């Protein structure tokens, strides 16, 4: 018996019609199975088990298994094939075998199938043709329409669907434009086509497989109609401009990938899903990099310096993921409107006049980092993580680091992270003394949770006199977010919806506010460590009990 497929349940009765092999043990137990090896051959040997998830080629050729009946317990056997032994290498020691022949007497697996799927690289196909729409579709604005200034019609964007996500449609229609979605091989250059901007969607596979679209985009670049591409659309636009693309080793797929924008040096968190990249060194002279991946430095966006064309590798429409860069749809549509009004091709610009490129970087040589202070087991571990990562990043920049944290049982205080550690309480008094002695250029108060934030707020009027610059989040912003009323007012100013809220400095004030809002209410103490004094109150009695705890540690 060279191969048996069996559920390994002993059978004392005759086998059914599909059973053509049997495993018989010395005690007479019989296991029926299906033979898939040599025909009409019986063998004897010692039955042994191998539990490895991989390595079946090595096990079969291992001389240690000579004369044994090998049972492979892992269900996926053969899932990565058997390496080829080419004739030219027969005299060499093979990389994936342990001898020159199979040594097992027989092989037993849990399941055998003649139906196998050979290896196939889907990127060798035109995957876009499979996922693109098969018909033209027109989507009307779902908000107040942006009207064309001379044609008395909604502004129309023509979208080439090379694998388009629905949220890209939503991002356009909710901004008041009409969206015409066409198949990947649609002739959008025809004289009869009327549109004000051209959009190229995301999509799958190797961009070089979509030659029909690339060819038409190359012609579109000779015109002045604004163009915006996302993901695969970014790669197709780059190819049309004359650049190259290449397969990445791993690709970028995730919802928290940082990308740095070239105009202002700002970093945005993006959603991504791609395995190919644009080689920025191959861009023509009139094209420049718009975004760069902050992790692997790969290209994340390009723009034309003399025409209204740009594209990004990430997904500004998100779903899933952060929406930090959804404003790029507004940038594109403003570009479309400006081009219509002036009849002049305006190159896009993300430059913020309030910022000078690179101004977000501060030159410092010594930085003080405030830790989280004493913590209980399982409490606020995220601050230890963020603090240790900050120390690593600062050291990579060649900056001397000082940490204040009395908790020795943390990663941040481990040897080799900070250049110097003060195991002292994180209080204004000790931090003030350390600043006077060490004379650091900068201080971070945002990596130690509420303890460090409170110290930063209390010392906010002393930092300038002490000669230290607050790095990261400004103190005024911390106060804005910690003060519940000021935070609610700020949200109201930008039109952000918030639950109805009120601030109180006494228990009586809290009761009045709760009666106005309506029970149940959530009580959240400002400036409180670990949310101390916070909770739910179903009635006035529970509210007053919570207020007693909250006002013991917080003024609001």
Coordinates of C-alpha atoms in Angstrom, one line a residue:
X1 CA 0.0 0.0 0.0
X2 CA 1.7 3.2 -1.2
X3 CA -1.0 5.7 -0.2
X4 CA -4.1 5.6 1.9
X5 CA -6.8 8.2 2.3
X6 CA -8.8 7.5 5.5
X7 CA -10.6 9.1 8.3
X8 CA -8.7 6.5 10.5
X9 CA -11.9 5.0 12.0
X10 CA -11.5 1.3 12.5
X11 CA -13.9 -0.8 10.4
X12 CA -14.6 -4.4 11.5
X13 CA -16.9 -4.9 8.4
X14 CA -16.5 -5.2 4.7
X15 CA -15.4 -2.1 2.9
X16 CA -17.6 -0.1 0.6
X17 CA -17.3 0.1 -3.2
X18 CA -14.9 3.1 -3.2
X19 CA -12.4 1.5 -0.7
X20 CA -9.5 -0.1 -2.6
X21 CA -6.8 0.0 0.1
X22 CA -6.6 -0.9 3.8
X23 CA -4.3 -0.2 6.7
X24 CA -4.1 -3.2 9.0
X25 CA -2.5 -2.9 12.4
X26 CA -0.9 -5.8 14.3
X27 CA -4.0 -6.0 16.6
X28 CA -6.2 -6.7 13.6
X29 CA -7.7 -3.2 13.5
X30 CA -8.6 -2.2 9.9
X31 CA -8.8 1.3 8.4
X32 CA -10.3 1.5 4.9
X33 CA -8.9 4.1 2.4
X34 CA -8.3 5.0 -1.2
X35 CA -5.0 4.2 -2.8
X36 CA -3.5 7.0 -4.9
X37 CA 0.0 5.7 -5.4
X38 CA 1.5 2.6 -7.0
X39 CA -1.2 0.2 -8.2
X40 CA -1.5 -3.3 -6.9
X41 CA 1.3 -3.1 -4.4
X42 CA 1.2 -4.1 -0.7
X43 CA 3.9 -3.1 1.8
X44 CA 4.6 -3.6 5.5
X45 CA 6.3 -1.3 7.9
X46 CA 6.1 0.7 11.2
X47 CA 3.3 3.2 11.3
X48 CA 4.6 6.6 12.5
X49 CA 3.2 10.2 12.7
X50 CA 4.7 13.5 11.6
X51 CA 2.9 16.7 12.8
X52 CA 4.8 19.3 10.9
X53 CA 2.9 22.0 8.9
X54 CA 5.5 22.0 6.2
X55 CA 8.4 19.9 5.0
X56 CA 6.7 16.9 3.4
X57 CA 9.4 16.7 0.6
X58 CA 12.1 16.6 3.2
X59 CA 10.3 14.0 5.3
X60 CA 9.6 11.7 2.3
X61 CA 13.3 11.7 1.4
X62 CA 14.6 11.5 4.9
X63 CA 16.6 8.2 5.3
X64 CA 15.4 8.1 8.9
X65 CA 12.0 7.1 7.6
X66 CA 13.3 4.0 5.8
X67 CA 10.8 1.2 5.9
X68 CA 8.2 3.2 7.8
X69 CA 4.5 4.0 7.0
X70 CA 4.4 7.8 7.4
X71 CA 1.2 9.5 8.5
X72 CA 1.2 13.2 7.9
X73 CA -1.3 14.8 10.3
X74 CA -1.4 18.3 8.9
X75 CA -4.4 18.6 6.5
X76 CA -2.7 20.6 3.8
X77 CA -0.2 18.3 2.2
X78 CA 1.1 19.1 -1.3
X79 CA -0.2 22.7 -1.1
X80 CA 3.1 24.2 -2.3
X81 CA 4.0 21.5 -4.8
X82 CA 7.2 19.5 -5.2
X83 CA 10.4 21.3 -6.4
X84 CA 11.7 20.2 -9.8
X85 CA 15.0 18.3 -10.1
X86 CA 16.5 19.5 -13.3
X87 CA 19.0 17.3 -15.1
X88 CA 21.9 19.7 -14.9
X89 CA 21.7 19.6 -11.1
X90 CA 21.4 15.9 -10.5
X91 CA 25.0 15.7 -9.4
X92 CA 24.6 18.5 -6.9
X93 CA 23.1 18.4 -3.4
X94 CA 19.5 19.5 -3.8
X95 CA 18.1 22.4 -1.7
X96 CA 14.7 20.8 -0.9
X97 CA 15.4 17.1 -0.6
X98 CA 17.3 15.1 2.1
X99 CA 18.5 12.2 -0.1
X100 CA 18.4 11.0 -3.7
X101 CA 15.1 9.0 -3.3
X102 CA 11.9 8.5 -1.3
X103 CA 12.5 6.3 1.8
X104 CA 9.1 5.8 3.3
X105 CA 7.4 2.5 2.7
X106 CA 4.0 4.2 2.4
X107 CA 2.3 7.6 2.9
X108 CA -1.0 8.2 4.6
X109 CA -2.8 11.6 4.4
X110 CA -6.2 12.7 5.6
X111 CA -7.6 13.7 2.2
X112 CA -6.6 13.1 -1.4
X113 CA -7.9 14.9 -4.5
X114 CA -7.1 14.7 -8.1
X115 CA -8.5 18.2 -8.5
X116 CA -5.6 20.6 -7.9
X117 CA -5.1 24.2 -8.9
X118 CA -1.8 24.9 -10.6
X119 CA 0.2 28.0 -9.6
X120 CA -1.1 31.0 -11.4
X121 CA 0.0 34.7 -11.2
X122 CA -3.1 36.8 -11.7
X123 CA -1.0 39.8 -12.5
X124 CA -0.3 38.3 -15.9
X125 CA -3.9 38.9 -16.8
X126 CA -5.9 42.1 -17.4
X127 CA -7.7 42.0 -14.1
X128 CA -9.2 45.4 -14.9
X129 CA -11.3 43.9 -17.7
X130 CA -12.9 41.6 -15.1
X131 CA -13.8 44.2 -12.6
X132 CA -14.6 47.3 -14.7
X133 CA -18.2 48.2 -15.3
X134 CA -19.7 46.8 -18.5
X135 CA -21.9 49.8 -19.2
X136 CA -21.9 53.6 -18.9
X137 CA -23.7 54.9 -15.8
X138 CA -24.6 58.4 -14.9
X139 CA -24.8 59.5 -11.2
X140 CA -26.5 62.8 -10.3
X141 CA -25.4 65.1 -7.5
X142 CA -26.8 64.2 -4.1
X143 CA -26.1 67.8 -2.8
X144 CA -26.6 71.2 -4.2
X145 CA -25.2 71.0 -7.7
X146 CA -22.1 72.9 -8.8
X147 CA -23.3 74.6 -12.0
X148 CA -21.1 75.1 -15.0
X149 CA -20.7 78.9 -15.3
X150 CA -21.4 79.1 -19.0
X151 CA -23.4 75.9 -20.0
X152 CA -26.1 76.0 -17.3
X153 CA -25.6 72.4 -16.3
X154 CA -24.0 70.5 -13.5
X155 CA -20.2 70.2 -13.6
X156 CA -19.5 66.8 -15.0
X157 CA -16.6 64.5 -14.1
X158 CA -15.9 61.5 -16.3
X159 CA -14.7 58.5 -14.3
X160 CA -12.7 55.7 -15.9
X161 CA -13.7 52.6 -13.9
X162 CA -10.7 50.3 -13.6
X163 CA -12.0 48.8 -10.4
X164 CA -13.9 51.6 -8.9
X165 CA -15.0 51.7 -5.3
X166 CA -18.5 53.0 -4.5
X167 CA -17.2 55.6 -2.0
X168 CA -15.4 57.4 -4.8
X169 CA -18.8 57.9 -6.4
X170 CA -20.2 59.1 -3.1
X171 CA -17.2 61.5 -2.7
X172 CA -18.1 63.2 -6.0
X173 CA -21.9 63.2 -5.9
X174 CA -22.1 64.6 -2.4
X175 CA -19.9 67.5 -3.5
X176 CA -22.5 68.5 -6.1
X177 CA -21.0 67.2 -9.3
X178 CA -22.4 64.9 -11.9
X179 CA -20.4 61.7 -12.4
X180 CA -20.3 59.7 -15.6
X181 CA -18.7 56.3 -15.0
X182 CA -17.4 54.5 -18.1
X183 CA -15.7 51.1 -18.8
X184 CA -11.9 50.8 -18.8
X185 CA -11.7 50.6 -22.6
X186 CA -14.3 53.4 -23.3
X187 CA -13.3 56.0 -25.8
X188 CA -13.5 59.1 -23.6
X189 CA -11.6 61.1 -26.3
X190 CA -14.4 61.1 -28.7
X191 CA -15.5 64.6 -29.8
X192 CA -19.0 63.9 -28.6
X193 CA -17.9 63.4 -25.0
X194 CA -18.5 66.4 -22.8
X195 CA -16.9 66.6 -19.4
X196 CA -15.0 69.1 -17.2
X197 CA -12.6 66.8 -15.4
X198 CA -11.2 63.3 -15.8
X199 CA -11.0 60.8 -13.0
X200 CA -9.2 57.4 -13.0
X201 CA -10.2 55.0 -10.2
X202 CA -8.4 52.4 -8.2
X203 CA -8.2 48.8 -9.5
X204 CA -6.3 45.5 -9.4
X205 CA -3.2 44.0 -11.0
X206 CA -0.2 45.1 -13.1
X207 CA -0.9 48.5 -14.6
X208 CA 1.1 47.7 -17.7
X209 CA -1.7 45.2 -18.7
X210 CA -4.1 48.1 -19.3
X211 CA -2.5 49.4 -22.5
X212 CA -5.8 50.7 -24.0
X213 CA -6.4 53.0 -21.1
X214 CA -2.8 54.1 -21.0
X215 CA -2.8 55.0 -24.7
X216 CA -5.9 57.1 -24.4
X217 CA -4.6 58.8 -21.2
X218 CA -1.4 59.7 -23.1
X219 CA -3.6 61.6 -25.6
X220 CA -5.6 63.2 -22.8
X221 CA -2.4 64.6 -21.3
X222 CA -2.1 66.7 -24.5
X223 CA -5.2 68.5 -23.5
X224 CA -5.9 70.9 -20.6
X225 CA -8.8 69.0 -18.9
X226 CA -7.9 68.4 -15.2
X227 CA -7.1 64.8 -14.3
X228 CA -7.1 63.1 -10.9
X229 CA -6.0 59.4 -10.4
X230 CA -6.2 57.1 -7.4
X231 CA -4.2 53.9 -6.7
X232 CA -4.1 52.0 -10.1
X233 CA -5.3 55.3 -11.7
X234 CA -2.1 56.9 -10.2
X235 CA 0.0 54.2 -11.9
X236 CA -1.8 54.5 -15.2
X237 CA -1.4 58.3 -15.2
X238 CA 2.3 57.9 -14.5
X239 CA 2.8 55.4 -17.3
X240 CA 0.9 57.7 -19.7
X241 CA 3.2 60.5 -18.7
X242 CA 6.3 58.4 -19.6
X243 CA 7.3 57.0 -16.2
X244 CA 7.9 53.4 -15.1
X245 CA 6.1 51.2 -12.6
X246 CA 7.5 48.1 -10.8
X247 CA 6.3 45.3 -8.6
X248 CA 7.0 45.8 -4.9
X249 CA 8.4 43.1 -2.7
X250 CA 5.6 43.2 -0.2
X251 CA 3.3 46.0 -1.2
X252 CA 1.5 48.4 1.1
X253 CA -1.8 47.3 2.5
X254 CA -3.3 48.8 5.6
X255 CA -5.3 51.7 7.2
X256 CA -2.5 53.5 9.1
X257 CA 0.2 54.1 6.5
X258 CA 1.9 57.6 6.9
X259 CA 2.6 59.7 3.8
X260 CA 4.4 63.0 3.6
X261 CA 3.1 65.7 1.3
X262 CA 5.8 67.7 -0.6
X263 CA 4.4 71.2 -0.5
X264 CA 4.2 71.7 3.3
X265 CA 6.0 68.7 4.8
X266 CA 2.8 67.5 6.4
X267 CA 2.3 63.8 7.2
X268 CA -1.1 62.2 6.6
X269 CA -2.4 58.7 7.7
X270 CA -3.7 56.9 4.7
X271 CA -5.5 53.7 3.6
X272 CA -3.7 51.6 1.0
X273 CA -3.9 48.4 -1.0
X274 CA -1.4 48.0 -3.8
X275 CA 1.5 45.8 -4.9
X276 CA 2.9 48.0 -7.6
X277 CA 4.7 51.4 -7.4
X278 CA 5.6 54.3 -9.6
X279 CA 9.4 54.8 -9.9
X280 CA 9.8 58.4 -9.1
X281 CA 13.2 58.6 -10.7
X282 CA 11.6 57.9 -14.1
X283 CA 9.2 60.8 -14.0
X284 CA 9.6 63.3 -16.9
X285 CA 11.0 66.8 -16.1
X286 CA 7.6 68.5 -15.8
X287 CA 6.3 66.0 -13.3
X288 CA 7.2 65.9 -9.6
X289 CA 6.6 63.8 -6.5
X290 CA 3.5 64.9 -4.5
X291 CA 3.5 62.4 -1.7
X292 CA 6.1 60.0 -0.3
X293 CA 5.6 57.0 1.9
X294 CA 7.1 57.8 5.3
X295 CA 7.8 54.1 6.0
X296 CA 9.6 52.8 2.9
X297 CA 10.1 56.1 0.9
X298 CA 8.1 54.7 -2.0
X299 CA 6.2 57.1 -4.2
X300 CA 2.7 58.0 -3.1
X301 CA 1.7 60.7 -5.5
X302 CA 2.7 62.8 -8.5
X303 CA 1.7 66.1 -10.1
X304 CA 2.4 68.0 -13.3
X305 CA 4.0 71.4 -12.8
X306 CA 2.5 73.1 -15.8
X307 CA -0.9 71.4 -16.3
X308 CA -3.8 70.4 -14.0
X309 CA -2.9 66.7 -13.6
X310 CA -2.2 64.9 -10.3
X311 CA -2.7 61.4 -8.7
X312 CA -2.1 59.6 -5.4
X313 CA -1.3 56.0 -4.7
X314 CA -3.3 55.8 -1.5
X315 CA -7.1 55.9 -1.0
X316 CA -8.3 59.3 0.0
X317 CA -11.9 58.0 -0.2
X318 CA -11.0 55.5 2.6
X319 CA -13.8 53.0 3.4
X320 CA -12.2 51.4 5.2
X321 CA -9.6 53.6 6.8
X322 CA -8.9 57.2 7.8
X323 CA -10.4 60.2 5.9
X324 CA -7.5 62.5 6.5
X325 CA -6.9 63.0 2.7
X326 CA -10.5 63.2 1.4
X327 CA -9.9 66.9 0.9
X328 CA -8.1 65.9 -2.3
X329 CA -11.5 65.6 -4.0
X330 CA -12.0 69.2 -3.1
X331 CA -8.6 70.2 -4.5
X332 CA -9.5 68.4 -7.7
X333 CA -12.9 70.0 -8.1
X334 CA -11.6 73.5 -7.3
X335 CA -9.0 72.9 -10.0
X336 CA -11.8 72.0 -12.4
X337 CA -13.8 75.1 -11.5
X338 CA -10.8 77.4 -11.8
X339 CA -9.9 75.9 -15.2
X340 CA -13.5 76.4 -16.4
X341 CA -13.7 80.0 -15.2
X342 CA -10.3 81.2 -16.5
X343 CA -9.9 78.8 -19.5
X344 CA -6.3 78.5 -18.2
X345 CA -4.8 75.2 -17.1
X346 CA -4.0 75.7 -13.4
X347 CA -1.5 73.2 -12.0
X348 CA -2.6 71.9 -8.6
X349 CA -1.0 73.2 -5.4
X350 CA -1.4 72.1 -1.8
X351 CA 0.8 74.9 -0.5
X352 CA -0.5 76.5 2.7
X353 CA 0.7 80.1 2.9
X354 CA 0.6 79.8 6.7
X355 CA 3.4 77.2 6.6
X356 CA 6.9 77.3 5.1
X357 CA 8.1 73.9 3.7
X358 CA 10.0 72.2 6.4
X359 CA 9.0 74.6 9.1
X360 CA 7.4 71.8 11.1
X361 CA 10.9 70.5 12.0
X362 CA 12.6 72.1 14.9
X363 CA 16.4 72.0 15.4
X364 CA 17.1 70.5 18.8
X365 CA 20.0 68.6 20.2
X366 CA 18.7 67.6 23.7
X367 CA 15.1 66.7 24.5
X368 CA 13.3 66.0 27.7
X369 CA 10.5 63.4 27.6
X370 CA 7.9 63.3 30.4
X371 CA 6.9 59.7 31.2
X372 CA 3.6 58.5 32.7
X373 CA 4.7 58.2 36.3
X374 CA 3.6 55.4 38.6
X375 CA 1.2 53.0 37.0
X376 CA -0.7 50.0 38.1
X377 CA -0.4 46.7 36.2
X378 CA -2.4 46.9 33.0
X379 CA -3.0 50.7 33.3
X380 CA -2.1 53.0 30.4
X381 CA 0.4 50.8 28.7
X382 CA -0.1 52.8 25.5
X383 CA 1.9 55.6 27.1
X384 CA 4.8 53.4 27.8
X385 CA 4.7 52.2 24.1
X386 CA 4.4 55.7 22.6
X387 CA 7.1 57.0 24.9
X388 CA 9.5 54.3 24.0
X389 CA 8.8 54.8 20.3
X390 CA 9.4 58.6 20.7
X391 CA 12.8 57.9 22.4
X392 CA 13.8 55.5 19.5
X393 CA 12.8 58.1 16.9
X394 CA 14.7 60.9 18.6
X395 CA 17.9 58.8 19.0
X396 CA 17.7 57.9 15.3
X397 CA 17.8 61.6 14.6
X398 CA 20.9 61.9 16.7
X399 CA 19.1 63.8 19.5
X400 CA 20.2 63.4 23.1
X401 CA 17.3 62.1 25.1
X402 CA 16.3 62.5 28.8
X403 CA 13.4 60.7 30.4
X404 CA 11.6 61.5 33.6
X405 CA 9.7 58.5 34.9
X406 CA 9.6 56.9 38.4
X407 CA 8.3 53.6 37.2
X408 CA 11.2 51.2 36.6
X409 CA 8.9 48.5 35.3
X410 CA 8.4 50.0 31.9
X411 CA 10.0 49.6 28.4
X412 CA 10.7 53.3 28.2
X413 CA 13.1 53.2 31.2
X414 CA 14.9 50.1 29.9
X415 CA 18.6 50.4 29.4
X416 CA 19.6 51.7 26.0
X417 CA 16.5 53.7 25.1
X418 CA 17.0 57.1 26.7
X419 CA 20.5 58.5 27.1
X420 CA 19.6 59.5 30.7
X421 CA 16.7 58.5 33.0
X422 CA 15.5 60.4 36.1
X423 CA 13.6 58.0 38.3
X424 CA 11.7 60.9 39.9
X425 CA 8.0 61.8 40.2
X426 CA 6.6 63.6 37.2
X427 CA 5.6 66.8 39.0
X428 CA 6.1 70.5 38.1
X429 CA 8.7 70.8 40.9
X430 CA 10.9 68.0 39.8
X431 CA 10.5 68.8 36.1
X432 CA 11.5 72.4 36.7
X433 CA 14.6 71.4 38.5
X434 CA 15.6 68.9 35.8
X435 CA 15.2 71.6 33.1
X436 CA 17.3 74.0 35.0
X437 CA 20.1 71.4 35.5
X438 CA 20.0 69.7 32.1
X439 CA 19.1 72.7 29.9
X440 CA 17.3 70.8 27.2
X441 CA 16.3 72.5 23.9
X442 CA 12.9 70.9 23.8
X443 CA 10.3 69.0 25.9
X444 CA 7.6 66.5 25.0
X445 CA 4.6 66.4 27.4
X446 CA 2.4 64.2 25.2
X447 CA 3.9 60.8 25.8
X448 CA 3.0 60.4 29.5
X449 CA -0.8 60.5 29.6
X450 CA -2.7 62.8 31.9
X451 CA 0.2 63.0 34.4
X452 CA 2.6 64.6 31.9
X453 CA -0.2 66.7 30.3
X454 CA -1.1 68.3 33.6
X455 CA 2.6 69.1 34.3
X456 CA 2.9 70.7 30.9
X457 CA -0.2 72.8 31.5
X458 CA 1.0 74.0 34.9
X459 CA 4.4 74.9 33.6
X460 CA 3.1 76.5 30.3
X461 CA 4.0 80.1 31.4
X462 CA 7.6 79.1 32.5
X463 CA 8.9 77.2 29.5
X464 CA 10.1 80.3 27.6
X465 CA 11.9 81.6 30.6
X466 CA 13.5 78.2 31.1
X467 CA 14.7 78.2 27.5
X468 CA 12.8 75.1 26.5
X469 CA 10.5 74.7 23.5
X470 CA 7.4 72.5 23.7
X471 CA 7.5 70.0 20.9
X472 CA 4.5 68.2 19.3
X473 CA 1.1 69.3 20.4
X474 CA 1.0 73.0 21.6
X475 CA 0.0 73.6 25.2
X476 CA -2.9 75.8 24.1
X477 CA -4.3 72.8 22.1
X478 CA -4.0 70.6 25.2
X479 CA -6.0 73.1 27.2
X480 CA -8.6 73.4 24.4
X481 CA -9.2 69.7 24.4
X482 CA -9.0 69.1 28.2
X483 CA -11.5 71.9 29.0
X484 CA -14.8 70.2 28.1
X485 CA -16.7 73.5 27.3
X486 CA -13.9 74.9 25.2
X487 CA -13.7 71.7 23.3
X488 CA -17.4 71.6 22.7
X489 CA -17.3 75.3 21.5
X490 CA -14.5 74.5 19.1
X491 CA -16.4 71.6 17.6
X492 CA -19.4 73.8 17.2
X493 CA -17.3 76.4 15.3
X494 CA -16.3 73.9 12.7
X495 CA -19.7 72.3 12.4
X496 CA -18.8 69.0 13.9
X497 CA -21.7 67.2 15.5
X498 CA -21.3 66.5 19.2
X499 CA -23.6 65.1 21.9
X500 CA -25.2 67.8 23.9
X501 CA -23.0 68.7 26.9
X502 CA -22.4 71.2 29.6
X503 CA -19.7 72.0 32.2
X504 CA -20.0 72.2 35.9
X505 CA -17.8 73.2 38.8
X506 CA -20.2 72.1 41.6
X507 CA -22.5 69.2 42.2
X508 CA -25.5 71.5 42.0
X509 CA -24.4 72.9 38.6
X510 CA -24.1 69.3 37.4
X511 CA -27.6 68.5 38.5
X512 CA -29.0 71.5 36.7
X513 CA -27.1 70.6 33.5
X514 CA -28.2 67.0 33.7
X515 CA -31.9 67.9 34.1
X516 CA -31.6 70.1 31.1
X517 CA -29.9 67.4 29.0
X518 CA -31.9 64.6 30.4
X519 CA -30.9 61.5 32.2
X520 CA -29.0 59.2 31.8
X521 CA -25.8 61.2 31.4
X522 CA -22.1 60.6 31.2
X523 CA -19.9 62.4 33.7
X524 CA -16.3 63.0 32.5
X525 CA -13.9 64.8 34.9
X526 CA -11.5 67.2 33.2
X527 CA -7.7 66.9 33.7
X528 CA -8.3 63.6 35.6
X529 CA -5.8 60.7 35.6
X530 CA -7.3 57.6 34.2
X531 CA -10.8 59.1 33.9
X532 CA -11.1 59.2 37.7
X533 CA -14.5 60.3 38.8
X534 CA -16.1 59.6 35.4
X535 CA -19.0 57.3 34.8
X536 CA -22.7 56.9 34.0
X537 CA -25.5 58.4 36.1
X538 CA -29.1 57.2 35.7
X539 CA -30.5 59.7 38.2
X540 CA -29.6 62.6 40.5
X541 CA -28.5 60.4 43.3
X542 CA -26.0 58.6 41.1
X543 CA -24.9 61.9 39.6
X544 CA -24.1 63.5 43.0
X545 CA -22.2 60.4 44.0
X546 CA -20.0 60.6 40.9
X547 CA -19.5 64.4 41.4
X548 CA -18.2 63.7 44.8
X549 CA -15.4 61.6 43.3
X550 CA -14.8 63.9 40.4
X551 CA -14.5 67.2 42.2
X552 CA -12.1 65.5 44.7
X553 CA -9.5 65.4 41.9
X554 CA -10.7 67.9 39.2
X555 CA -12.0 71.5 39.2
X556 CA -14.4 70.7 36.3

